Short mmCIF file of C-alpha atoms in Angstrom, two decimals:
data_model
loop_
_atom_site.label_atom_id
_atom_site.label_comp_id
_atom_site.label_asym_id
_atom_site.label_seq_id
_atom_site.Cartn_x
_atom_site.Cartn_y
_atom_site.Cartn_z
CA UNK R 1 -41.71 -6.10 -38.07
CA UNK R 2 -44.10 -5.15 -35.27
CA UNK R 3 -44.59 -7.43 -32.29
CA UNK R 4 -47.92 -7.63 -30.58
CA UNK R 5 -48.07 -6.77 -26.89
CA UNK R 6 -47.89 -9.66 -24.47
CA UNK R 7 -50.50 -9.37 -21.68
CA UNK R 8 -48.45 -11.72 -19.49
CA UNK R 9 -45.37 -9.49 -19.50
CA UNK R 10 -44.57 -7.56 -16.31
CA UNK R 11 -43.19 -4.05 -16.08
CA UNK R 12 -41.20 -3.44 -12.90
CA UNK R 13 -40.35 0.19 -12.00
CA UNK R 14 -36.64 0.96 -11.73
CA UNK R 15 -36.71 1.91 -8.01
CA UNK R 16 -38.45 -1.35 -7.16
CA UNK R 17 -36.01 -3.34 -9.26
CA UNK R 18 -33.03 -1.57 -7.66
CA UNK R 19 -34.39 -2.23 -4.18
CA UNK R 20 -34.84 -5.93 -5.00
CA UNK R 21 -31.27 -6.16 -6.34
CA UNK R 22 -29.91 -4.48 -3.19
CA UNK R 23 -31.90 -6.68 -0.82
CA UNK R 24 -30.99 -9.83 -2.75
CA UNK R 25 -27.28 -9.05 -2.69
CA UNK R 26 -26.83 -8.58 -6.45
CA UNK R 27 -24.84 -5.38 -6.07
CA UNK R 28 -22.76 -6.00 -9.18
CA UNK R 29 -25.88 -6.06 -11.36
CA UNK R 30 -27.14 -2.97 -9.52
CA UNK R 31 -23.88 -1.19 -10.31
CA UNK R 32 -24.16 -2.07 -13.99
CA UNK R 33 -27.83 -1.09 -14.05
CA UNK R 34 -27.08 2.33 -12.56
CA UNK R 35 -24.31 2.83 -15.12
CA UNK R 36 -26.57 1.98 -18.07
CA UNK R 37 -29.42 4.09 -16.74
CA UNK R 38 -27.04 7.02 -16.30
CA UNK R 39 -25.94 6.73 -19.89
CA UNK R 40 -29.43 6.41 -21.34
CA UNK R 41 -31.14 8.83 -18.99
CA UNK R 42 -29.18 11.90 -20.02
CA UNK R 43 -29.75 12.56 -23.75
CA UNK R 44 -28.78 16.22 -23.42
CA UNK R 45 -25.26 15.47 -22.22
CA UNK R 46 -24.94 12.73 -24.85
CA UNK R 47 -25.89 15.08 -27.66
CA UNK R 48 -23.52 17.74 -26.33
CA UNK R 49 -20.61 15.31 -26.16
CA UNK R 50 -21.42 13.99 -29.64
CA UNK R 51 -21.56 17.45 -31.16
CA UNK R 52 -18.37 18.60 -29.49
CA UNK R 53 -16.59 15.42 -30.57
CA UNK R 54 -17.44 16.09 -34.19
CA UNK R 55 -16.33 19.72 -33.93
CA UNK R 56 -13.36 19.53 -31.57
CA UNK R 57 -11.98 16.43 -29.87
CA UNK R 58 -9.97 18.47 -27.39
CA UNK R 59 -13.05 20.31 -26.19
CA UNK R 60 -14.87 17.01 -25.71
CA UNK R 61 -12.06 15.58 -23.61
CA UNK R 62 -11.97 18.79 -21.58
CA UNK R 63 -15.70 18.56 -20.82
CA UNK R 64 -15.46 14.86 -19.99
CA UNK R 65 -12.53 15.44 -17.64
CA UNK R 66 -14.25 18.20 -15.71
CA UNK R 67 -17.51 16.26 -15.55
CA UNK R 68 -15.66 13.45 -13.75
CA UNK R 69 -14.01 16.00 -11.45
CA UNK R 70 -17.39 17.53 -10.58
CA UNK R 71 -18.78 14.04 -9.95
CA UNK R 72 -16.00 13.27 -7.47
CA UNK R 73 -16.32 16.66 -5.77
CA UNK R 74 -20.06 16.14 -5.36
CA UNK R 75 -19.32 13.05 -3.26
CA UNK R 76 -17.91 15.24 -0.48
CA UNK R 77 -21.40 16.69 0.01
CA UNK R 78 -22.74 13.19 0.62
CA UNK R 79 -23.05 11.68 4.08
CA UNK R 80 -21.62 8.17 3.61
CA UNK R 81 -22.41 7.22 7.21
CA UNK R 82 -26.17 7.76 6.98
CA UNK R 83 -26.91 4.09 6.30
CA UNK R 84 -24.38 2.59 8.70
CA UNK R 85 -25.60 0.44 11.58
CA UNK R 86 -23.87 -1.32 14.44
CA UNK R 87 -24.17 -4.60 12.52
CA UNK R 88 -21.77 -3.24 9.90
CA UNK R 89 -19.00 -3.11 12.53
CA UNK R 90 -19.85 -6.34 14.33
CA UNK R 91 -19.36 -8.68 11.39
CA UNK R 92 -16.20 -10.21 10.00
CA UNK R 93 -13.66 -7.89 8.37
CA UNK R 94 -13.56 -8.44 4.58
CA UNK R 95 -10.29 -9.74 3.18
CA UNK R 96 -7.83 -6.95 2.46
CA UNK R 97 -6.28 -8.61 -0.59
CA UNK R 98 -9.20 -10.45 -2.23
CA UNK R 99 -12.08 -8.16 -1.32
CA UNK R 100 -10.97 -4.68 -0.24
CA UNK R 101 -8.07 -3.98 -2.62
CA UNK R 102 -8.69 -6.81 -5.14
CA UNK R 103 -7.17 -6.47 -8.61
CA UNK R 104 -7.01 -3.60 -11.12
CA UNK R 105 -10.13 -4.82 -12.91
CA UNK R 106 -12.21 -4.21 -9.79
CA UNK R 107 -11.96 -0.44 -10.25
CA UNK R 108 -13.53 1.89 -12.78
CA UNK R 109 -14.41 5.55 -13.10
CA UNK R 110 -18.09 6.07 -12.20
CA UNK R 111 -20.17 7.08 -15.20
CA UNK R 112 -22.17 9.66 -13.27
CA UNK R 113 -23.06 11.04 -9.88
CA UNK R 114 -25.83 8.47 -9.33
CA UNK R 115 -23.49 5.54 -9.79
CA UNK R 116 -20.79 7.20 -7.67
CA UNK R 117 -23.21 7.83 -4.80
CA UNK R 118 -24.52 4.27 -5.04
CA UNK R 119 -20.99 2.87 -4.83
CA UNK R 120 -20.07 5.06 -1.88
CA UNK R 121 -23.16 4.13 0.14
CA UNK R 122 -22.85 0.40 -0.50
CA UNK R 123 -19.06 0.11 -0.22
CA UNK R 124 -18.94 2.09 3.03
CA UNK R 125 -21.42 -0.36 4.55
CA UNK R 126 -19.50 -3.39 3.30
CA UNK R 127 -15.97 -2.20 4.16
CA UNK R 128 -16.81 -0.26 7.35
CA UNK R 129 -14.35 -2.28 9.44
CA UNK R 130 -11.60 -1.83 6.84
CA UNK R 131 -12.07 1.94 6.77
CA UNK R 132 -12.08 2.06 10.58
CA UNK R 133 -8.78 0.17 10.61
CA UNK R 134 -7.32 2.61 8.07
CA UNK R 135 -8.34 5.54 10.28
CA UNK R 136 -6.55 4.00 13.26
CA UNK R 137 -3.49 3.42 11.08
CA UNK R 138 -3.48 7.01 9.78
CA UNK R 139 -3.97 8.37 13.29
CA UNK R 140 -1.09 6.28 14.60
CA UNK R 141 1.15 7.49 11.75
CA UNK R 142 0.14 11.10 12.47
CA UNK R 143 1.00 10.70 16.14
CA UNK R 144 4.34 9.17 15.15
CA UNK R 145 5.08 12.27 13.05
CA UNK R 146 3.91 14.57 15.89
CA UNK R 147 5.54 13.35 19.13
CA UNK R 148 4.08 16.24 21.18
CA UNK R 149 0.57 15.18 20.17
CA UNK R 150 1.35 11.64 21.26
CA UNK R 151 2.58 12.92 24.61
CA UNK R 152 -0.57 15.03 24.97
CA UNK R 153 -2.84 12.07 24.26
CA UNK R 154 -1.01 9.85 26.74
CA UNK R 155 -1.04 12.63 29.33
CA UNK R 156 -4.79 13.16 29.01
CA UNK R 157 -5.42 9.44 29.39
CA UNK R 158 -3.13 9.32 32.42
CA UNK R 159 -4.94 12.31 33.91
CA UNK R 160 -8.33 10.62 33.76
CA UNK R 161 -6.88 7.38 35.05
CA UNK R 162 -5.50 9.27 38.05
CA UNK R 163 -8.87 10.98 38.47
CA UNK R 164 -10.61 7.59 38.59
CA UNK R 165 -8.06 6.30 41.09
CA UNK R 166 -8.57 9.30 43.39
CA UNK R 167 -12.33 8.99 43.13
CA UNK R 168 -12.21 5.31 44.10
CA UNK R 169 -9.92 6.09 47.03
CA UNK R 170 -11.58 9.17 48.54
CA UNK R 171 -15.12 8.78 47.25
CA UNK R 172 -15.60 12.15 45.52
CA UNK R 173 -18.84 10.96 43.94
CA UNK R 174 -20.48 10.91 47.38
CA UNK R 175 -20.26 14.71 47.48
CA UNK R 176 -22.13 16.14 44.44
CA UNK R 177 -20.66 19.66 44.65
CA UNK R 178 -17.08 18.42 45.05
CA UNK R 179 -17.66 15.86 42.27
CA UNK R 180 -18.83 18.53 39.82
CA UNK R 181 -15.89 20.79 40.69
CA UNK R 182 -13.33 18.02 40.20
CA UNK R 183 -14.90 16.84 36.92
CA UNK R 184 -14.94 20.36 35.47
CA UNK R 185 -11.37 20.93 36.61
CA UNK R 186 -10.20 17.71 34.97
CA UNK R 187 -12.04 18.63 31.77
CA UNK R 188 -10.40 22.06 31.64
CA UNK R 189 -6.94 20.61 32.26
CA UNK R 190 -7.52 17.98 29.56
CA UNK R 191 -8.64 20.63 27.05
CA UNK R 192 -5.55 22.75 27.78
CA UNK R 193 -3.23 19.78 27.37
CA UNK R 194 -4.85 18.67 24.10
CA UNK R 195 -4.83 22.16 22.60
CA UNK R 196 -1.31 23.11 23.66
CA UNK R 197 0.18 19.85 22.37
CA UNK R 198 -1.76 19.94 19.05
CA UNK R 199 -3.64 16.70 19.57
CA UNK R 200 -6.63 18.17 17.73
CA UNK R 201 -4.45 18.86 14.67
CA UNK R 202 -3.33 15.23 14.59
CA UNK R 203 -6.94 14.09 14.89
CA UNK R 204 -8.21 16.44 12.19
CA UNK R 205 -5.38 15.39 9.87
CA UNK R 206 -6.11 11.69 10.33
CA UNK R 207 -9.85 12.27 9.84
CA UNK R 208 -9.29 14.31 6.67
CA UNK R 209 -6.91 11.82 5.07
CA UNK R 210 -8.93 8.74 6.00
CA UNK R 211 -12.20 10.35 4.85
CA UNK R 212 -10.70 11.32 1.48
CA UNK R 213 -9.24 7.83 0.97
CA UNK R 214 -12.56 6.24 1.96
CA UNK R 215 -14.65 8.33 -0.44
CA UNK R 216 -12.29 7.87 -3.39
CA UNK R 217 -11.86 4.14 -2.82
CA UNK R 218 -15.61 3.60 -2.41
CA UNK R 219 -16.38 5.63 -5.55
CA UNK R 220 -13.91 3.81 -7.82
CA UNK R 221 -14.42 0.33 -6.33
CA UNK R 222 -16.92 -1.67 -8.36
CA UNK R 223 -19.78 -3.28 -6.49
CA UNK R 224 -19.63 -7.05 -6.16
CA UNK R 225 -22.43 -9.37 -5.23
CA UNK R 226 -22.45 -10.41 -1.60
CA UNK R 227 -23.15 -14.02 -2.59
CA UNK R 228 -20.00 -14.17 -4.71
CA UNK R 229 -17.97 -12.71 -1.83
CA UNK R 230 -19.36 -15.32 0.54
CA UNK R 231 -18.38 -18.12 -1.84
CA UNK R 232 -14.84 -16.76 -2.13
CA UNK R 233 -14.44 -16.75 1.64
#
């Protein structure tokens, strides 16, 4: 049976529809739409998986496993902070139990790189304050495991506090040459203290762990509509 074309029907391009879903807060529908478009937009990979499944199931599972691995590895080439603004850190922190962690059904393996990148960009914006809190927690745990780094950080802070006290007492900033000499000296001493006591290693370790956790959580966490989250709160 052939249906006649309806002149009143509207055809909305996918980018326009995705932008409307994002602006309207229907992120869950946007997540599902990106998943379905990923599945239907790649007939070559579908035919390859179908043919390998009929010939060898093990080979098909092997290809599927490594495709997911490549998808996750491609996320580390993405800049998840490109769309962040100051408003993302000034709002209320989402609930850790109901929103950030949620239940097991709130997670799924992304069907492709497009859906994974979409989830990372949107989830990083939504849970920016949660990820910042996790970084502080990881950094504190790293300093607890590295007491010398903790001593170095406290010493550098104490050094600049003493520098500010001396400047307020003797007015170094009124003498430009002396001010520049004292600032450069304090910077050199701070750099030596931080390097010798491995503060940079503690910082790099906390950044690496928190960044990995952020990317993996944002990629596997399903998108939820902002309107539903507001009703839950």
